[in-house]
PDB file of C-alpha atoms in Angstrom:
ATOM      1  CA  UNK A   1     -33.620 -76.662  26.504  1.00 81.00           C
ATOM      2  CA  UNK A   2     -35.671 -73.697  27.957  1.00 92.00           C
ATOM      3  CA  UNK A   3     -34.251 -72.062  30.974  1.00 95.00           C
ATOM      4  CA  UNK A   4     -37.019 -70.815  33.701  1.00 96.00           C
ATOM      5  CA  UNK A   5     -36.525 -68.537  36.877  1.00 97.00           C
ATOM      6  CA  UNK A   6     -36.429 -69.957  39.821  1.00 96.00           C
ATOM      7  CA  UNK A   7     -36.713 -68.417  43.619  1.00 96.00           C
ATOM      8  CA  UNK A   8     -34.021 -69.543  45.759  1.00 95.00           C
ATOM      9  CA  UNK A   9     -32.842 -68.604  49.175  1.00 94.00           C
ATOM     10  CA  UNK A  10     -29.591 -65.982  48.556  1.00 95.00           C
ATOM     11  CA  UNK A  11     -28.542 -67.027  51.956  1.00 94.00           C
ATOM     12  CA  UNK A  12     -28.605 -70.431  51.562  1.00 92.00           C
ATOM     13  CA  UNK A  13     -26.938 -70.362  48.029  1.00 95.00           C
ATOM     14  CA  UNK A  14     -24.133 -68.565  49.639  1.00 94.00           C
ATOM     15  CA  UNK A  15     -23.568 -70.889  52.447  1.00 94.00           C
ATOM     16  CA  UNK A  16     -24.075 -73.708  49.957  1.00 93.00           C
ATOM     17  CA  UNK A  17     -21.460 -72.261  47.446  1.00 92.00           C
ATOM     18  CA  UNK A  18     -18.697 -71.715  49.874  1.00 94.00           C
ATOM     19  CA  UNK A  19     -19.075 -74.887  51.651  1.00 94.00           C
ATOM     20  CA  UNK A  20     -18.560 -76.486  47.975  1.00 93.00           C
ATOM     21  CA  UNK A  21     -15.922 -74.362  47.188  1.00 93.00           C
ATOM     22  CA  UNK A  22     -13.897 -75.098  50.229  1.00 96.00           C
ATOM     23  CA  UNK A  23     -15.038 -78.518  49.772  1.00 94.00           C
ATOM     24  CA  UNK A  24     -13.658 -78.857  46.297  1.00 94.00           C
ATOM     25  CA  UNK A  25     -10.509 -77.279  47.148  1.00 96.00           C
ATOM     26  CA  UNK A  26      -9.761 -79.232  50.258  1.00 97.00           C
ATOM     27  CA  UNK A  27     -10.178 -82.086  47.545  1.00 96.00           C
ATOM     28  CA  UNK A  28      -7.737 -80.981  45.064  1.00 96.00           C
ATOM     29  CA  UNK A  29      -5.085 -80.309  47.585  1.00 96.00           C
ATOM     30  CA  UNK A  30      -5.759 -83.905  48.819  1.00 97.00           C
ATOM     31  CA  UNK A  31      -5.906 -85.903  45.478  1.00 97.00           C
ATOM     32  CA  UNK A  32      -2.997 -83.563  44.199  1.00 95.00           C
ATOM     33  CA  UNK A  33      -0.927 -84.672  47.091  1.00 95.00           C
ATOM     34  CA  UNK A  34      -1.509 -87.882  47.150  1.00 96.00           C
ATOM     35  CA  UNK A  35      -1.344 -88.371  43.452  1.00 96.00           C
ATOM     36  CA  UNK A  36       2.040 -86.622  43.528  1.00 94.00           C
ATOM     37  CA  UNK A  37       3.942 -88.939  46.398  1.00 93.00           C
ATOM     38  CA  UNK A  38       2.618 -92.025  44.868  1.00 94.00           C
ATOM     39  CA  UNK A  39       3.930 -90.722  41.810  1.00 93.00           C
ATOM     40  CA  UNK A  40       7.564 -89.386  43.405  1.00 91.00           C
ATOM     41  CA  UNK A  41       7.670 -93.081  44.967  1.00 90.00           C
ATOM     42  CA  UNK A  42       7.023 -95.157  42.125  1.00 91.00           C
ATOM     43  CA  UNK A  43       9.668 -93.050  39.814  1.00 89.00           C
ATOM     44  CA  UNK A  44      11.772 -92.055  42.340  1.00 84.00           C
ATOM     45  CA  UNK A  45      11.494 -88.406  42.245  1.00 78.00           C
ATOM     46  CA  UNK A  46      11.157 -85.127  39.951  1.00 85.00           C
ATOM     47  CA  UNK A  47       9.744 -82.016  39.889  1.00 90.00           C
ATOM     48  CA  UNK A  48       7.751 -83.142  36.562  1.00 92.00           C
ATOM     49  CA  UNK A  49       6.199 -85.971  38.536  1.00 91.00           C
ATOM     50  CA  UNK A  50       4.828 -83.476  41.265  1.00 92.00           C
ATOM     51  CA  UNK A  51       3.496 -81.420  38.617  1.00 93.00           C
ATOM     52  CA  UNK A  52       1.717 -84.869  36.784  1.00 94.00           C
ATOM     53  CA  UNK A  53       0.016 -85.675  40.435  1.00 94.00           C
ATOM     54  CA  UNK A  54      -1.277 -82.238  40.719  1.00 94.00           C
ATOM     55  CA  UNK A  55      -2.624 -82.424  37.035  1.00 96.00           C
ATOM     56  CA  UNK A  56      -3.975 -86.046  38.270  1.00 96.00           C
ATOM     57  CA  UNK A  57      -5.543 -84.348  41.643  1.00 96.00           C
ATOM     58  CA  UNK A  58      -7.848 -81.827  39.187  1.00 96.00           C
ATOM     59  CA  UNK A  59      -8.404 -84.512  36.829  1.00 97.00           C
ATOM     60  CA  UNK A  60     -10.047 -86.545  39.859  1.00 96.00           C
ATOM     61  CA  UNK A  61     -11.397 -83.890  41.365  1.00 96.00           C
ATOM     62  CA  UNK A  62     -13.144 -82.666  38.584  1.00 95.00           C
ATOM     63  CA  UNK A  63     -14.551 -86.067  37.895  1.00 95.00           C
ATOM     64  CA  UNK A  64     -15.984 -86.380  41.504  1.00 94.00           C
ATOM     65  CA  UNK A  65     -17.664 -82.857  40.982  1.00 91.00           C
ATOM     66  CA  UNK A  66     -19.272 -84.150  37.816  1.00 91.00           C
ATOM     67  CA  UNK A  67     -20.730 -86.806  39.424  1.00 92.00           C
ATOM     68  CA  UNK A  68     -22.213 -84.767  42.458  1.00 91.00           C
ATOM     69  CA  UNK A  69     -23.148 -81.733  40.509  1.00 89.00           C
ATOM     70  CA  UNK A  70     -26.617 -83.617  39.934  1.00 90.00           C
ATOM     71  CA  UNK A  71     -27.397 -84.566  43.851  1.00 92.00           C
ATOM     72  CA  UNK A  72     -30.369 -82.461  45.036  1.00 92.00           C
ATOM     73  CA  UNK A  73     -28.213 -80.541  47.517  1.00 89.00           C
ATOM     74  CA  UNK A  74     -26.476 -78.941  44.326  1.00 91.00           C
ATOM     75  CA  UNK A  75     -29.686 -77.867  42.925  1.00 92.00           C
ATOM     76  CA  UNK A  76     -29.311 -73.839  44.249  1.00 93.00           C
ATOM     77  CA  UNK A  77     -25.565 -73.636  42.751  1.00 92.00           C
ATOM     78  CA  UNK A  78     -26.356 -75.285  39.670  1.00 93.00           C
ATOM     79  CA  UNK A  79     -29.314 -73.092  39.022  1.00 96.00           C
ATOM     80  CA  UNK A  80     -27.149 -69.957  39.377  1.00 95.00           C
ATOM     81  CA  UNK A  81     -24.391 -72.024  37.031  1.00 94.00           C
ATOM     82  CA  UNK A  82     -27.063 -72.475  34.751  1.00 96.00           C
ATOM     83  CA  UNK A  83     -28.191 -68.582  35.117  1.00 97.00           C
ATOM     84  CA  UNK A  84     -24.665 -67.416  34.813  1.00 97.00           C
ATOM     85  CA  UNK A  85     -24.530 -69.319  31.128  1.00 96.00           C
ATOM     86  CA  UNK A  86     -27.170 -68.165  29.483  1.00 96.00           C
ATOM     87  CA  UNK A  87     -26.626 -64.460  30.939  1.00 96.00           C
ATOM     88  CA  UNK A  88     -23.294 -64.986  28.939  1.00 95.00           C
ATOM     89  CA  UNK A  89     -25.083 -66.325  26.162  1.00 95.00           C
ATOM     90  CA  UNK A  90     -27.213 -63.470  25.750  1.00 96.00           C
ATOM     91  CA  UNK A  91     -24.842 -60.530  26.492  1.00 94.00           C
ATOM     92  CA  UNK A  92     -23.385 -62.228  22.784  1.00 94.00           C
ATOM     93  CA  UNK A  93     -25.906 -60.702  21.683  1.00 95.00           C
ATOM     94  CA  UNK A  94     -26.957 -57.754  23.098  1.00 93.00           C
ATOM     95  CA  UNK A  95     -26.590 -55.467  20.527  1.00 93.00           C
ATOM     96  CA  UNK A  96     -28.115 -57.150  17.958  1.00 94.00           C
ATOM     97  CA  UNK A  97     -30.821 -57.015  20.558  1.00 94.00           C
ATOM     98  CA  UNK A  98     -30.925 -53.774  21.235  1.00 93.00           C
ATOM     99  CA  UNK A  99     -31.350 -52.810  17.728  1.00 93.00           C
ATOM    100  CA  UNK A 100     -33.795 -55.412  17.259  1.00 92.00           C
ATOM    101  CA  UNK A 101     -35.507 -53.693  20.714  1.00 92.00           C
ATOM    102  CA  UNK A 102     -35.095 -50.712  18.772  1.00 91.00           C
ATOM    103  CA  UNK A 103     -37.675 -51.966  15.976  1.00 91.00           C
ATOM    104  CA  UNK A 104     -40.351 -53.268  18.240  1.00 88.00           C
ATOM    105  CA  UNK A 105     -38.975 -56.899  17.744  1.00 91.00           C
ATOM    106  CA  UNK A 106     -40.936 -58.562  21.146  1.00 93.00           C
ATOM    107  CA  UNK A 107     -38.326 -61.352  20.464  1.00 94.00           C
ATOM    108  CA  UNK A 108     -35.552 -59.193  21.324  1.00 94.00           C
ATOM    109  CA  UNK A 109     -37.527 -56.977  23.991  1.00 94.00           C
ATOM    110  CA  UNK A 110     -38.418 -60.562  25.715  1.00 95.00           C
ATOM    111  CA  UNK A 111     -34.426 -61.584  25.592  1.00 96.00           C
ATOM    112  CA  UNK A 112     -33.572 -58.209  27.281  1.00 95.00           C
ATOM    113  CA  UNK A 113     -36.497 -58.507  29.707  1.00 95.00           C
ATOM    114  CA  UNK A 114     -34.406 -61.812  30.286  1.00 97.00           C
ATOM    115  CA  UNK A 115     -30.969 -60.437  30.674  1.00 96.00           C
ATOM    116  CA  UNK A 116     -31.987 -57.499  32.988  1.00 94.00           C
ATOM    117  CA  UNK A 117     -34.002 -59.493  35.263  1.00 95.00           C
ATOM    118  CA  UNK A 118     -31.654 -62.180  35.578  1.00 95.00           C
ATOM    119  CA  UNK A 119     -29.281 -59.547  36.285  1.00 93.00           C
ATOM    120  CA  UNK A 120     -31.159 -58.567  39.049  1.00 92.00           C
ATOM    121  CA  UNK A 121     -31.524 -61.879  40.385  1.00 95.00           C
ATOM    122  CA  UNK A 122     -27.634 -62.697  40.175  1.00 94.00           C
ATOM    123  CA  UNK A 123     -26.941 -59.555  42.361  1.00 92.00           C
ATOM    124  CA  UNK A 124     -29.243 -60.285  44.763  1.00 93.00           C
ATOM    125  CA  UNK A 125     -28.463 -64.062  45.085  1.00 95.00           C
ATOM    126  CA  UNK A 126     -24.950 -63.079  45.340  1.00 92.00           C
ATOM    127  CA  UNK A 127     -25.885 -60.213  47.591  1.00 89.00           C
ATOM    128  CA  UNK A 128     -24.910 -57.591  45.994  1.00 86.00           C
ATOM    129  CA  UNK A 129     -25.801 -54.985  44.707  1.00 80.00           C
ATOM    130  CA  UNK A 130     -26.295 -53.864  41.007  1.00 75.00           C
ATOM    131  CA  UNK A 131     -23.658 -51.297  39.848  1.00 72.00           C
ATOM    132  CA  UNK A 132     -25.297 -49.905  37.319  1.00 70.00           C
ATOM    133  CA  UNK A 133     -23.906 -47.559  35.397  1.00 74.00           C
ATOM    134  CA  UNK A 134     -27.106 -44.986  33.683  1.00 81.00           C
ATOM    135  CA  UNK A 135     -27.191 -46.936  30.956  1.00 83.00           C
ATOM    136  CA  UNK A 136     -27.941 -49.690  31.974  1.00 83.00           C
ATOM    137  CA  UNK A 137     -30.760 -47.921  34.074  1.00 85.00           C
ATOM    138  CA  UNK A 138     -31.786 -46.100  31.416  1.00 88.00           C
ATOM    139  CA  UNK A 139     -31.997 -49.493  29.134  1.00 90.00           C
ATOM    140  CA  UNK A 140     -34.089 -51.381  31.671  1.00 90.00           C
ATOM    141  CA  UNK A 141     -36.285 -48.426  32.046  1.00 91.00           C
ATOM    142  CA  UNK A 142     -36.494 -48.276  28.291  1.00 92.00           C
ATOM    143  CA  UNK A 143     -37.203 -52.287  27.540  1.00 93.00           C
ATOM    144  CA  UNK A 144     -39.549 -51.690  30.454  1.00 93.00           C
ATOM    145  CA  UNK A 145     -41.640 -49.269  29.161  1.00 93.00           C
ATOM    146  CA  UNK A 146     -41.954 -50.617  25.112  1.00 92.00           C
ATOM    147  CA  UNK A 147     -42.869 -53.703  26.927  1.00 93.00           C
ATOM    148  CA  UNK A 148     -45.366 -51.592  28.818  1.00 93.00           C
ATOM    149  CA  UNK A 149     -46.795 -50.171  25.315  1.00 92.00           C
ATOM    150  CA  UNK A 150     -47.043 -53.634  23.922  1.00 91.00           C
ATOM    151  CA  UNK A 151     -49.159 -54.903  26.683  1.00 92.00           C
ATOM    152  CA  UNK A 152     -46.164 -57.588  27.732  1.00 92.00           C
ATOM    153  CA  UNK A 153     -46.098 -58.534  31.393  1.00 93.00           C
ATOM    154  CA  UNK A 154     -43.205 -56.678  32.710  1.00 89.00           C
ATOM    155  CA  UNK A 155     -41.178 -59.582  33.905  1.00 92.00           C
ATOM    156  CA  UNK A 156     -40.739 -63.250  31.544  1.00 95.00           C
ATOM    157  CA  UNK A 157     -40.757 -66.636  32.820  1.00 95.00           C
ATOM    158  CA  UNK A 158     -37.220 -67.580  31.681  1.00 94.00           C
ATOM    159  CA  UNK A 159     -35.528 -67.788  28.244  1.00 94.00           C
ATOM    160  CA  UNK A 160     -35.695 -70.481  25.320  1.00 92.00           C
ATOM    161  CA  UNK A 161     -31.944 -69.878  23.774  1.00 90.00           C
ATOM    162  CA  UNK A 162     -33.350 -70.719  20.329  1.00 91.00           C
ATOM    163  CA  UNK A 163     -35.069 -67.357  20.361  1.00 92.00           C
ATOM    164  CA  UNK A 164     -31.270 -66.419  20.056  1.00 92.00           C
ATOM    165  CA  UNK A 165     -31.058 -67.819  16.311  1.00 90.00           C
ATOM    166  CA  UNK A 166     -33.213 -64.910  15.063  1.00 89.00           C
ATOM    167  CA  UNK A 167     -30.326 -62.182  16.218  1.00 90.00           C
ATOM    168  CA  UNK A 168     -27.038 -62.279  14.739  1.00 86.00           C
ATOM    169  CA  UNK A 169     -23.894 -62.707  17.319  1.00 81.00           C
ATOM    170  CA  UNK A 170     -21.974 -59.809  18.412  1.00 66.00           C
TER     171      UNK A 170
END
């Protein structure tokens, strides 16, 4: 399934993320616990048993956040979920990329396009701040520029992963 960009508020994905977090946390402690006493009354006692409840707490937990990870209020953190897999996906491939970058392949110079600009957009909804080291610089400068020469728009729309089948992994 093609993956497009999306603009979303950094601020609000940040206040959004940590409210889940601490949310979903809260929640395992909770289930965990309670998992764990019912457990430690019904068998009367063991250390094994308080491990089993806190297994039982993630177990729950994780099946609550699988059910709420599709509600509209989710939709900035599961974008940048969604970002954050492919970005993976990609950097699998990156220097079968490059090289293919290296041939004039617009395949590969679209996927890098891609990876640097969502990249970008990571930092930035995170807010932070690139790190780049002057390769990486010096890469986005160079995808930039045979993109340039090629008369591609300088930034893509998103990324279909099956343009990923032409490159071979690692």
């Amino acid at each position: 399934m093609p993956f497009h960009f999306e603009e979303h508020d950094p601020e609000a994905y940040r206040r959004k993320g940590r409210l889940i977090s601490l949310a979903m946390a809260a929640q395992l402690i909770v289930f965990g616990l309670v998992f764990a006493q019912l457990l430690q009354v019904a068998f009367d006692g063991g250390f094994w048993f308080n491990v089993l409840g806190v297994a039982l707490g993630l177990v729950a937990t994780s099946l609550v956040f699988a059910v709420v990870r599709e509600r509209p209020w989710m939709t900035e953190v599961r974008y940048v979920w969604q970002l954050k897999h492919h970005l993976s996906r990609v950097s699998g491939y990156l220097p079968a990329l490059r090289r293919g970058a290296e041939e004039g392949n617009e395949a590969a110079l679209d996927l890098l396009a891609f990876y640097h600009q969502g990249m970008l957009q990571l930092a930035e909804l995170n807010g932070r701040t690139l790190d780049d080291d002057a390769e990486a610089v010096a890469e986005r400068l160079k995808v930039h520029q045979a993109r340039e020469e090629r008369g591609l728009p300088q930034h893509v729309e998103g990324l279909d992963p099956h343009d990923l089948a032409a490159f071979k992994r690692g």
